[in-house]
Amino acid sequence: MQAFRRLHQVSLCSSPRHFDLFRRTPQKFLLYSTDVHIKELLGFTSPLLVLEEPTDSNVKQSPDSKPPAGLLSSILAETHSKGNLNSKTPTGLFLSRMVDEDPPCKSHDYGRRKLNTIPIPHRSFQEPKGQDLDFVNVAYSHLVHTDWAKLNEMVPGLNPFRVNHVLLRTQKDHLLSYEFFDWVALQKPNAQTLDSYAIIIHILTKAKKFRLAERVLKKTILPKLPNSPSDLFDALICTYRMCDSSRDSFDCLFKTYAHLNKFRCATETFCRMKDYGFLPCIRSANAYMSSLLALNRSDIVLSFYGELRRRRISPNVYTLNMVICALCKSGRIEKAVEVFKDMEILGCRPNDASFNTLIDGYCKNQLLAAAMRLKNSMCEKGVEPNIVTYNTLINGFCKNGMLQDACRLFNEMKVMNVAPNTVTYNTLISGYSQSGNCEMGARLHEEMVKNGTVVDILTYNALLMGLCRDGKTKKALYLLKRLEEENLVPDASTFSAMIIGHCKRGNSERAYGAYRTMLRRGCHPNMETFSTLISAFCEDKDYSGAVKMLMEMIERSLPPDADTMVDLVQGLCRNGECQVAMEVCKKVDERRLTPHGFDMKKVIKITDFNSCIKNDRLNLMSN
């Protein structure tokens, strides 16, 4: 029969375990046909068994060919070498609106078996006999009649074998299965195994109870298996046919890992799914992309999106929003614009999050004119600018010192009946404070209180920073008392502002006192705080205090800037403490915190040369 070709064992069996499954698998897994009609005659029409047609009938595939390693295999290897990504990074823009929580939807290739995939094994548990059979029958009867009192008497007889068979017996009633599973978890947790976990997930996803399945995974199963995504996946595969399950079980596991921001586990699950010919639905893919953006891994988001397109999984508007966000974060604004323009071609109408994401990308790349043009085009597309749109634009103008344009937008949003919120006022107050216009900042604060808008610690920090940069420490202290009266807790930025204010007034003792208070309150000083204090001590010629602050700074692994190091080293040398200056530089260098462009020998040499010239001039004047 020329219509059939036997696949080579190497192409299906990538490990001894797979080879063992291969030997025990029916022959239909070893055949594929280019004739769809012959497949139908032989019963190959099941979604799990139909193999994908070759894209080019003229291309002959080698019988020894292996499936491609896949794009994410290299990513997974990288993350295994680096460990879990757990750094706290800024969350992607508008992600709360980008991931839908609805049950998985069906996409073009979702769930279809692929060519050269590993066959799913036919496995079954040993049938219960004797006392085991009696236990299963009695337990099932008590469950059906909801006789929990009699079930409680059977707790001593619970074991993993019996639990698995009771779950299989009740699988047609997902609520009954879940109640039994939950009861076992409370009464005798060690009677639950990977197999029982897998069975309950199959039962719930088969009944389309995806949120309940995800909740069981999050609260009951995954806490017991923190680093074993492969073991649970294997259990799901082995119990797959017993439960007459669907691809939704694996999709649910993948989506749950994504929601928990377990990037490595989600990636490994995705790769295993591909091995068995399963693909995630677009909503699960969106959850994965969202977790990657939260980890600031825009590069992997774009690679994963390319994988989705190659697998012919159609994106939705949330997918494309995240792609635009990833491109903007990567600085590829032109490519982001292309994706935005192609959204309607892909069958996705841009929503407010689409516009807001691209506007934010324009603003961060200082393309404010383009951002305004895009905002003005929103109404033409039937999308109204919202509070996020205006806040993004106002923030962009304020950061570029264009306060008049920011104020114009502030007035426009009021006309458009878009009420300013706390973020709007805080952005404007911060902009005016940094420009030295404290009066306008105070006026906006009064308007904020009058309108009933919530005043938070960021509002006060912006006002305090403006006052302290102008050296108005008395007004700043009054504002600090008012802050505490409103039960707001000062943070690191609050104390940093006060330290800057005291240093502006030349009062290094009060600045140091504010620093000690800051530490007692559990706040962590930043680079600017230390640099300000070191400069203040140097101006007062208190070099021992400056050195002490520098040592505390490097103990916290905060690198000093070049100007701070130059001021300190020059001050020590002029004070006749060149040896101390060299020791300080040595300690900074040992911690690998030497600022770029700082040359200790050059600074000391210039300082000594200037000192010699100064001494020669003094000698000439005295003569």
Coordinates of C-alpha atoms in Angstrom, one line a residue:
M1 CA 0.0 0.0 0.0
Q2 CA 1.8 3.0 -1.3
A3 CA -0.6 5.4 0.5
F4 CA 1.0 4.4 3.8
R5 CA 4.5 4.7 5.1
R6 CA 5.8 3.3 8.4
L7 CA 7.4 5.9 10.6
H8 CA 10.8 5.1 11.8
Q9 CA 11.0 4.3 15.5
V10 CA 13.6 6.9 16.1
S11 CA 11.2 9.7 15.1
L12 CA 8.7 8.7 17.7
C13 CA 10.9 7.4 20.5
S14 CA 13.2 10.1 21.9
S15 CA 13.9 8.2 25.2
P16 CA 13.8 4.6 26.6
R17 CA 10.5 5.4 28.3
H18 CA 9.0 6.5 25.0
F19 CA 10.3 3.4 23.2
D20 CA 8.6 1.2 25.9
L21 CA 5.3 3.1 25.2
F22 CA 6.0 2.7 21.5
R23 CA 6.2 -1.1 21.7
R24 CA 2.9 -1.3 23.7
T25 CA 1.0 1.2 21.4
P26 CA -1.4 0.0 18.7
Q27 CA -0.1 0.0 15.2
K28 CA -2.2 2.9 14.1
F29 CA 0.2 5.2 15.8
L30 CA 2.9 4.0 13.4
L31 CA 1.1 4.9 10.3
Y32 CA 0.1 8.1 8.6
S33 CA -1.5 8.7 5.2
T34 CA -1.6 11.5 2.7
D35 CA -5.1 10.4 1.8
V36 CA -7.7 11.8 4.2
H37 CA -10.4 9.4 2.9
I38 CA -8.3 6.4 3.8
K39 CA -7.8 7.8 7.3
E40 CA -11.6 8.3 7.7
L41 CA -12.1 4.6 6.7
L42 CA -9.7 3.4 9.3
G43 CA -11.2 5.6 12.1
F44 CA -8.4 8.2 12.2
T45 CA -10.9 11.1 12.5
S46 CA -10.6 11.6 16.2
P47 CA -9.1 15.0 17.1
L48 CA -6.4 13.2 19.0
L49 CA -5.4 10.8 16.2
V50 CA -5.7 12.8 13.0
L51 CA -2.2 13.8 11.9
E52 CA -1.6 17.1 10.2
E53 CA -1.3 17.0 6.5
P54 CA 2.1 17.9 4.9
T55 CA 2.1 21.5 3.8
D56 CA 3.7 20.6 0.5
S57 CA 2.8 17.3 -1.0
N58 CA 5.8 17.4 -3.3
V59 CA 8.3 17.4 -0.4
K60 CA 9.2 13.9 0.7
Q61 CA 9.9 13.6 4.4
S62 CA 12.7 11.3 5.5
P63 CA 11.6 8.4 7.6
D64 CA 14.5 9.2 10.0
S65 CA 13.5 12.9 10.3
K66 CA 13.0 14.1 13.9
P67 CA 10.6 16.9 14.9
P68 CA 12.3 20.3 15.2
A69 CA 13.5 21.1 18.7
G70 CA 11.2 24.1 18.9
L71 CA 11.8 27.7 19.6
L72 CA 11.1 27.6 23.4
S73 CA 13.4 24.6 24.1
S74 CA 16.4 27.0 24.0
I75 CA 14.5 29.4 26.3
L76 CA 13.8 26.6 28.7
A77 CA 17.4 25.6 28.8
E78 CA 18.4 29.1 29.5
T79 CA 16.0 29.5 32.4
H80 CA 17.1 26.1 33.9
S81 CA 20.6 27.4 34.0
K82 CA 19.7 30.7 35.5
G83 CA 17.0 29.5 37.9
N84 CA 13.6 31.0 38.4
L85 CA 13.1 34.6 37.5
N86 CA 11.8 36.3 40.6
S87 CA 13.1 39.9 40.3
K88 CA 10.5 42.5 40.9
T89 CA 10.0 44.5 37.8
P90 CA 7.4 47.1 36.7
T91 CA 4.2 45.5 35.5
G92 CA 3.4 45.9 31.8
L93 CA 1.0 48.7 30.8
F94 CA -2.7 48.0 31.1
L95 CA -2.1 44.2 31.6
S96 CA -5.2 43.9 33.9
R97 CA -7.3 44.4 30.8
M98 CA -5.4 42.2 28.5
V99 CA -6.0 38.7 29.9
D100 CA -9.5 37.3 29.8
E101 CA -10.7 34.8 32.4
D102 CA -13.3 33.1 30.3
P103 CA -13.0 29.3 29.6
P104 CA -10.5 28.3 26.9
C105 CA -11.7 29.0 23.4
K106 CA -11.1 26.9 20.3
S107 CA -8.5 28.2 17.9
H108 CA -7.5 27.0 14.5
D109 CA -5.1 24.2 15.5
Y110 CA -6.0 23.9 19.2
G111 CA -5.7 20.3 20.3
R112 CA -4.9 18.7 17.0
R113 CA -2.3 16.0 17.0
K114 CA 0.8 17.0 15.1
L115 CA 3.1 15.0 12.8
N116 CA 6.0 13.2 14.6
T117 CA 4.4 13.6 18.1
I118 CA 4.8 11.2 21.0
P119 CA 1.9 8.8 21.3
I120 CA -0.3 9.0 24.4
P121 CA 0.0 5.7 26.3
H122 CA -2.9 3.3 26.9
R123 CA -2.6 2.8 30.7
S124 CA -5.1 1.5 33.2
F125 CA -5.0 0.8 36.9
Q126 CA -5.4 -2.8 38.2
E127 CA -9.0 -3.6 38.8
P128 CA -10.0 -3.6 42.5
K129 CA -10.7 -7.0 44.0
G130 CA -11.8 -8.4 47.3
Q131 CA -11.7 -5.9 50.1
D132 CA -10.6 -3.1 47.8
L133 CA -13.6 -3.7 45.6
D134 CA -16.0 -3.8 48.6
F135 CA -14.4 -0.5 49.9
V136 CA -14.9 1.3 46.5
N137 CA -18.5 0.1 46.2
V138 CA -19.4 1.1 49.8
A139 CA -17.7 4.5 49.5
Y140 CA -19.4 5.2 46.3
S141 CA -22.8 4.3 47.8
H142 CA -22.2 6.6 50.8
L143 CA -21.1 9.4 48.4
V144 CA -24.2 9.1 46.3
H145 CA -26.4 9.3 49.4
T146 CA -24.2 12.0 51.0
D147 CA -23.7 10.0 54.1
W148 CA -20.5 11.7 55.4
A149 CA -20.9 10.2 58.9
K150 CA -20.4 6.6 57.5
L151 CA -17.7 7.8 55.2
N152 CA -15.8 9.2 58.2
E153 CA -15.8 5.7 59.6
M154 CA -14.0 4.5 56.5
V155 CA -11.0 6.9 56.8
P156 CA -8.6 4.3 58.3
G157 CA -9.1 2.2 55.1
L158 CA -8.2 5.0 52.7
N159 CA -5.2 4.4 50.5
P160 CA -4.0 5.8 47.1
F161 CA -5.3 2.8 45.2
R162 CA -8.8 3.0 46.6
V163 CA -8.9 6.8 46.3
N164 CA -8.1 6.6 42.6
H165 CA -10.8 4.0 41.9
V166 CA -13.4 6.0 43.8
L167 CA -12.6 9.1 41.7
L168 CA -12.8 7.0 38.5
R169 CA -16.1 5.6 39.6
T170 CA -17.6 9.1 40.3
Q171 CA -16.0 10.9 37.3
K172 CA -19.4 11.3 35.5
D173 CA -20.5 13.5 38.4
H174 CA -17.8 16.2 38.7
L175 CA -19.3 17.7 41.9
L176 CA -19.3 14.3 43.6
S177 CA -15.7 13.7 42.5
Y178 CA -14.6 17.1 43.8
E179 CA -16.4 16.6 47.2
F180 CA -14.7 13.3 47.6
F181 CA -11.3 14.7 46.6
D182 CA -11.7 17.6 49.0
W183 CA -12.8 15.3 51.8
V184 CA -9.7 13.0 51.4
A185 CA -7.5 16.1 51.4
L186 CA -8.9 17.0 54.8
Q187 CA -9.1 13.5 56.3
K188 CA -6.0 11.7 55.0
P189 CA -3.8 13.9 52.7
N190 CA -1.2 11.2 52.3
A191 CA -3.8 9.0 50.5
Q192 CA -3.6 11.4 47.6
T193 CA -1.0 10.9 44.9
L194 CA 0.0 12.4 41.6
D195 CA -2.5 10.1 39.9
S196 CA -5.4 11.3 42.0
Y197 CA -4.4 14.9 41.4
A198 CA -4.3 14.2 37.6
I199 CA -7.7 12.4 37.7
I200 CA -9.5 15.3 39.5
I201 CA -8.1 17.8 36.9
H202 CA -9.2 15.6 34.1
I203 CA -12.7 15.3 35.6
L204 CA -13.1 19.0 36.2
T205 CA -11.8 20.2 32.8
K206 CA -13.9 17.6 31.0
A207 CA -16.9 19.1 32.8
K208 CA -15.8 22.6 31.6
K209 CA -15.2 23.7 35.2
F210 CA -11.9 25.5 34.3
R211 CA -11.9 28.0 37.2
L212 CA -12.5 25.3 39.7
A213 CA -9.7 23.1 38.2
E214 CA -7.4 26.1 38.3
R215 CA -8.3 26.8 42.0
V216 CA -7.6 23.2 42.9
L217 CA -4.3 23.4 41.2
K218 CA -3.3 26.6 42.9
K219 CA -4.5 25.8 46.5
T220 CA -4.2 22.1 46.8
I221 CA -1.9 20.5 44.2
L222 CA 0.9 22.9 43.2
P223 CA 1.8 23.9 46.8
K224 CA 2.7 20.2 47.4
L225 CA 4.7 20.0 44.1
P226 CA 6.6 23.3 44.0
N227 CA 9.4 22.2 41.6
S228 CA 7.9 19.2 39.8
P229 CA 6.0 20.4 36.7
S230 CA 7.2 17.4 34.7
D231 CA 5.9 14.8 37.3
L232 CA 2.4 16.2 37.2
F233 CA 2.4 16.5 33.5
D234 CA 3.4 12.8 33.2
A235 CA 0.6 11.8 35.6
L236 CA -1.9 13.8 33.4
I237 CA -0.6 11.9 30.3
C238 CA -0.8 8.5 32.0
T239 CA -4.4 9.0 33.2
Y240 CA -5.5 10.8 30.0
R241 CA -7.2 7.8 28.3
M242 CA -8.6 6.4 31.6
C243 CA -10.6 9.5 32.1
D244 CA -11.5 9.9 28.4
S245 CA -10.1 13.4 28.8
S246 CA -9.4 16.3 26.5
R247 CA -6.5 18.7 25.8
D248 CA -8.1 21.2 28.2
S249 CA -6.4 19.4 31.2
F250 CA -2.9 20.4 29.9
D251 CA -4.1 23.8 28.8
C252 CA -5.4 24.4 32.4
L253 CA -2.0 23.4 33.9
F254 CA -0.2 25.7 31.5
K255 CA -2.5 28.6 32.2
T256 CA -2.3 28.1 36.0
Y257 CA 1.5 28.2 35.9
A258 CA 1.3 31.4 33.9
H259 CA -1.1 33.0 36.4
L260 CA 1.2 32.1 39.2
N261 CA 4.1 33.8 37.3
K262 CA 6.0 30.4 37.3
F263 CA 7.7 31.1 34.0
R264 CA 10.0 28.1 34.0
C265 CA 7.2 25.6 34.8
A266 CA 4.9 27.2 32.3
T267 CA 7.6 27.0 29.6
E268 CA 8.4 23.4 30.4
T269 CA 4.7 22.5 30.3
F270 CA 4.3 24.3 26.9
C271 CA 7.3 22.3 25.4
R272 CA 5.8 19.0 26.8
M273 CA 2.4 19.9 25.3
K274 CA 4.0 20.4 21.9
D275 CA 5.8 17.0 22.2
Y276 CA 2.4 15.3 22.5
G277 CA 0.8 17.4 19.8
F278 CA -1.3 19.7 22.0
L279 CA -1.3 23.5 21.7
P280 CA -2.7 26.1 24.2
C281 CA -5.7 28.1 23.4
I282 CA -5.2 31.8 22.8
R283 CA -6.4 32.9 26.3
S284 CA -3.9 30.6 28.0
A285 CA -1.2 32.0 25.6
N286 CA -2.3 35.5 26.7
A287 CA -1.9 34.6 30.4
Y288 CA 1.7 33.3 29.6
M289 CA 2.6 36.5 27.7
S290 CA 1.2 38.6 30.5
S291 CA 3.4 36.8 33.1
L292 CA 6.4 37.4 30.8
L293 CA 5.7 41.1 30.5
A294 CA 5.4 41.3 34.3
L295 CA 8.9 39.8 34.5
N296 CA 10.0 42.4 31.9
R297 CA 10.9 39.7 29.4
S298 CA 9.7 41.4 26.2
D299 CA 12.2 39.4 24.1
I300 CA 10.5 36.1 25.0
V301 CA 7.0 37.6 24.5
L302 CA 7.9 38.4 20.9
S303 CA 9.5 35.0 20.4
F304 CA 6.5 33.2 21.8
Y305 CA 4.2 35.3 19.6
G306 CA 6.2 34.2 16.6
E307 CA 5.7 30.6 17.7
L308 CA 1.9 31.1 18.0
R309 CA 1.8 32.5 14.4
R310 CA 3.8 29.6 13.1
R311 CA 1.4 27.2 14.8
R312 CA -1.5 29.1 13.2
I313 CA -3.1 30.0 16.5
S314 CA -5.1 33.2 15.7
P315 CA -4.4 36.1 18.1
N316 CA -7.1 38.2 19.6
V317 CA -7.0 41.9 20.6
Y318 CA -5.4 41.2 24.0
T319 CA -2.6 39.2 22.4
L320 CA -1.8 42.0 20.0
N321 CA -2.0 44.6 22.8
M322 CA 0.7 42.7 24.6
V323 CA 2.8 42.4 21.5
I324 CA 2.6 46.2 21.0
C325 CA 3.6 46.7 24.6
A326 CA 6.6 44.3 24.2
L327 CA 7.7 46.1 21.1
C328 CA 7.4 49.5 22.7
K329 CA 9.4 48.3 25.7
S330 CA 12.1 47.0 23.4
G331 CA 12.3 50.4 21.7
R332 CA 10.9 49.0 18.4
I333 CA 8.3 51.7 18.0
E334 CA 8.0 51.4 14.2
K335 CA 7.3 47.7 14.4
A336 CA 4.7 48.4 17.1
V337 CA 3.0 50.9 14.8
E338 CA 2.9 48.2 12.0
V339 CA 1.3 45.7 14.4
F340 CA -1.2 48.3 15.4
K341 CA -2.1 49.1 11.8
D342 CA -2.4 45.4 10.9
M343 CA -4.8 44.6 13.8
E344 CA -8.0 45.0 11.7
I345 CA -6.4 42.8 8.9
L346 CA -6.0 40.1 11.6
G347 CA -9.7 40.5 12.6
C348 CA -9.0 42.4 15.8
R349 CA -10.5 45.9 16.3
P350 CA -8.2 48.1 18.4
N351 CA -9.7 49.0 21.8
D352 CA -8.8 51.7 24.3
A353 CA -5.9 49.6 25.7
S354 CA -4.5 49.3 22.2
F355 CA -4.4 53.1 21.7
N356 CA -3.1 53.7 25.3
T357 CA -0.3 51.2 24.9
L358 CA 1.0 52.7 21.7
I359 CA 0.5 56.3 23.1
D360 CA 2.7 55.2 26.1
G361 CA 5.3 53.9 23.7
Y362 CA 5.3 57.2 21.8
C363 CA 5.7 59.2 25.1
K364 CA 8.5 57.0 26.4
N365 CA 10.3 57.5 23.1
Q366 CA 9.7 61.3 23.3
L367 CA 7.5 61.2 20.2
L368 CA 4.8 63.5 21.8
A369 CA 3.5 64.9 18.6
A370 CA 2.8 61.4 17.3
A371 CA 1.2 60.5 20.6
M372 CA -1.2 63.5 20.3
R373 CA -2.1 62.6 16.7
L374 CA -2.9 59.1 17.8
K375 CA -5.1 60.4 20.6
N376 CA -6.9 62.7 18.2
S377 CA -7.6 59.8 15.9
M378 CA -9.3 57.7 18.6
C379 CA -12.7 59.3 18.1
E380 CA -12.5 58.6 14.4
K381 CA -12.1 54.9 15.2
G382 CA -15.1 55.0 17.7
V383 CA -12.9 54.8 20.8
E384 CA -13.2 57.6 23.4
P385 CA -10.0 58.7 25.2
N386 CA -10.2 57.7 28.9
I387 CA -8.4 58.7 32.1
V388 CA -5.4 56.4 31.2
T389 CA -5.0 58.1 27.9
Y390 CA -4.9 61.6 29.4
N391 CA -2.7 60.5 32.4
T392 CA -0.2 58.9 30.0
L393 CA 0.0 62.1 27.8
I394 CA 0.3 64.4 30.8
N395 CA 3.1 62.3 32.3
G396 CA 4.9 62.4 28.9
F397 CA 4.7 66.2 28.7
C398 CA 5.7 66.7 32.4
K399 CA 8.8 64.5 32.0
N400 CA 9.8 66.6 29.0
G401 CA 9.3 69.9 30.9
M402 CA 6.3 70.9 28.7
L403 CA 4.0 71.9 31.5
Q404 CA 1.9 74.3 29.4
D405 CA 0.9 71.4 27.1
A406 CA 0.3 69.2 30.2
C407 CA -2.0 71.9 31.7
R408 CA -3.8 72.2 28.4
L409 CA -4.6 68.5 28.4
F410 CA -5.6 68.8 32.0
N411 CA -8.2 71.4 31.1
E412 CA -9.3 69.4 28.0
M413 CA -10.1 66.3 30.0
K414 CA -12.4 68.3 32.3
V415 CA -14.3 69.6 29.2
M416 CA -14.6 66.0 27.9
N417 CA -16.1 65.0 31.3
V418 CA -13.1 62.8 32.2
A419 CA -12.6 63.4 35.9
P420 CA -8.9 63.8 37.0
N421 CA -7.9 61.2 39.6
T422 CA -5.0 61.0 42.1
V423 CA -2.5 60.0 39.4
T424 CA -3.4 63.0 37.3
Y425 CA -2.9 65.5 40.2
N426 CA 0.3 63.8 41.4
T427 CA 1.9 63.9 38.0
L428 CA 1.2 67.6 37.6
I429 CA 2.2 68.5 41.1
S430 CA 5.5 66.6 40.6
G431 CA 6.1 68.3 37.3
Y432 CA 5.6 71.8 38.8
S433 CA 7.6 71.0 41.9
Q434 CA 10.6 69.8 39.8
S435 CA 10.4 73.0 37.7
G436 CA 10.6 75.1 40.8
N437 CA 6.9 76.3 40.8
C438 CA 5.9 75.2 44.3
E439 CA 3.0 77.7 44.3
M440 CA 1.2 76.0 41.4
G441 CA 1.8 72.6 43.0
A442 CA 0.2 73.9 46.2
R443 CA -2.7 75.3 44.2
L444 CA -3.3 71.9 42.6
H445 CA -3.2 70.3 46.0
E446 CA -5.9 72.6 47.3
E447 CA -8.1 71.9 44.2
M448 CA -7.5 68.2 44.8
V449 CA -8.8 68.4 48.4
K450 CA -11.7 70.6 47.3
N451 CA -12.8 68.0 44.7
G452 CA -12.6 65.2 47.1
T453 CA -9.8 63.4 45.3
V454 CA -7.8 61.0 47.5
V455 CA -4.5 62.5 48.6
D456 CA -1.8 59.9 49.1
I457 CA 1.8 59.8 50.2
L458 CA 3.0 60.4 46.6
T459 CA 1.1 63.7 46.6
Y460 CA 2.9 64.9 49.8
N461 CA 6.3 63.6 48.6
A462 CA 5.9 65.7 45.4
L463 CA 5.0 68.8 47.4
L464 CA 7.9 68.2 49.9
M465 CA 10.5 67.7 47.2
G466 CA 9.5 71.0 45.6
L467 CA 9.8 72.9 48.9
C468 CA 13.0 71.2 50.0
R469 CA 14.7 71.8 46.6
D470 CA 14.0 75.5 47.2
G471 CA 15.4 75.2 50.8
K472 CA 12.0 75.9 52.3
T473 CA 12.4 73.5 55.2
K474 CA 10.0 75.2 57.6
K475 CA 7.1 74.8 55.2
A476 CA 8.2 71.3 54.5
L477 CA 8.2 70.4 58.3
Y478 CA 4.7 71.8 58.6
L479 CA 3.6 69.7 55.6
L480 CA 5.3 66.6 57.3
K481 CA 3.2 67.1 60.4
R482 CA 0.0 67.4 58.3
L483 CA 0.9 64.2 56.6
E484 CA 1.2 62.3 59.8
E485 CA -2.1 63.9 61.0
E486 CA -3.8 62.3 58.0
N487 CA -2.4 58.9 59.1
L488 CA -0.1 58.6 56.1
V489 CA 3.2 56.8 56.7
P490 CA 6.3 58.6 55.5
D491 CA 8.4 56.5 53.1
A492 CA 12.0 56.7 51.8
S493 CA 11.1 59.5 49.4
T494 CA 9.7 61.6 52.2
F495 CA 12.9 61.4 54.2
S496 CA 15.1 61.9 51.2
A497 CA 13.3 65.1 50.4
M498 CA 13.9 66.3 54.0
I499 CA 17.5 65.4 53.8
I500 CA 17.9 67.3 50.6
G501 CA 16.2 70.3 52.2
H502 CA 18.5 70.4 55.2
C503 CA 21.5 70.0 53.0
K504 CA 20.4 72.9 50.9
R505 CA 20.3 75.0 54.0
G506 CA 23.8 73.9 54.9
N507 CA 22.6 72.0 58.0
S508 CA 24.4 68.6 57.7
E509 CA 23.6 67.7 61.4
R510 CA 19.9 67.9 60.8
A511 CA 20.3 66.1 57.5
Y512 CA 22.1 63.3 59.3
G513 CA 19.4 63.2 62.0
A514 CA 16.8 62.8 59.3
Y515 CA 18.9 59.9 57.9
R516 CA 19.0 58.1 61.3
T517 CA 15.2 58.6 61.6
M518 CA 14.8 57.1 58.2
L519 CA 16.7 54.0 59.2
R520 CA 14.7 53.6 62.4
R521 CA 11.5 53.7 60.4
G522 CA 12.7 50.8 58.3
C523 CA 13.1 52.9 55.1
H524 CA 16.0 52.3 52.8
P525 CA 18.0 55.3 51.5
N526 CA 18.8 55.4 47.8
M527 CA 21.8 56.7 45.8
E528 CA 20.6 60.3 45.7
T529 CA 20.2 60.3 49.5
F530 CA 23.8 59.1 50.1
S531 CA 25.2 61.4 47.4
T532 CA 23.5 64.4 49.0
L533 CA 24.8 63.6 52.5
I534 CA 28.3 63.0 51.3
S535 CA 28.4 66.3 49.4
A536 CA 27.0 68.1 52.5
F537 CA 29.7 66.7 54.7
C538 CA 32.4 67.6 52.2
E539 CA 31.1 71.2 52.1
D540 CA 31.3 71.4 55.9
K541 CA 34.9 69.8 55.6
D542 CA 33.7 66.9 57.8
Y543 CA 35.5 64.3 55.8
S544 CA 35.3 61.6 58.4
G545 CA 31.5 61.9 58.2
A546 CA 31.6 61.8 54.4
V547 CA 33.8 58.6 54.5
K548 CA 31.4 57.0 57.0
M549 CA 28.5 57.7 54.7
L550 CA 30.4 56.3 51.7
M551 CA 31.2 53.1 53.6
E552 CA 27.5 52.7 54.5
M553 CA 26.7 53.3 50.9
I554 CA 28.9 50.5 49.5
E555 CA 27.8 48.2 52.3
R556 CA 24.3 48.4 50.7
S557 CA 25.9 47.7 47.3
L558 CA 24.9 51.2 46.0
P559 CA 27.5 52.6 43.6
P560 CA 28.6 56.2 44.2
D561 CA 28.6 58.5 41.1
A562 CA 31.8 60.0 39.7
D563 CA 31.1 63.5 41.0
T564 CA 30.6 62.3 44.5
M565 CA 33.9 60.3 44.4
V566 CA 35.8 63.3 42.9
D567 CA 34.5 65.7 45.6
L568 CA 35.5 63.3 48.4
V569 CA 38.9 62.3 47.1
Q570 CA 39.8 66.0 46.3
G571 CA 38.6 67.1 49.8
L572 CA 40.7 64.4 51.6
C573 CA 43.8 65.2 49.5
R574 CA 43.5 69.0 50.2
N575 CA 43.1 68.1 53.9
G576 CA 46.4 66.2 53.8
E577 CA 44.7 62.7 53.9
C578 CA 45.8 61.2 50.6
Q579 CA 46.4 57.9 52.2
V580 CA 42.8 57.8 53.5
A581 CA 41.6 58.7 50.0
M582 CA 43.6 55.8 48.5
E583 CA 42.2 53.4 51.0
V584 CA 38.6 54.6 50.3
C585 CA 39.1 54.1 46.6
K586 CA 40.6 50.7 47.2
K587 CA 37.5 49.5 49.2
V588 CA 35.2 50.9 46.6
D589 CA 37.1 49.0 43.9
E590 CA 37.1 45.8 45.9
R591 CA 33.3 45.9 45.9
R592 CA 33.3 46.4 42.1
L593 CA 31.5 49.7 42.6
T594 CA 34.0 52.2 41.1
P595 CA 31.9 54.6 38.9
H596 CA 32.6 54.8 35.2
G597 CA 35.0 57.5 34.2
F598 CA 36.6 57.8 37.7
D599 CA 40.4 57.6 37.7
M600 CA 41.8 57.8 41.3
K601 CA 45.4 58.5 40.3
K602 CA 44.5 61.2 37.9
V603 CA 42.3 63.0 40.5
I604 CA 45.0 62.8 43.2
K605 CA 47.6 64.0 40.7
I606 CA 45.6 67.0 39.6
T607 CA 44.7 67.8 43.3
D608 CA 48.4 67.7 44.3
F609 CA 49.4 69.9 41.3
N610 CA 46.8 72.5 42.1
S611 CA 47.8 72.5 45.8
C612 CA 51.5 73.1 44.8
I613 CA 50.5 76.0 42.6
K614 CA 48.4 77.5 45.4
N615 CA 51.4 77.1 47.9
D616 CA 53.8 78.7 45.4
R617 CA 51.5 81.7 45.0
L618 CA 51.2 82.1 48.8
N619 CA 55.0 82.0 49.1
L620 CA 55.4 84.7 46.4
M621 CA 52.8 86.9 48.2
S622 CA 54.6 86.5 51.5
N623 CA 58.0 87.4 50.0

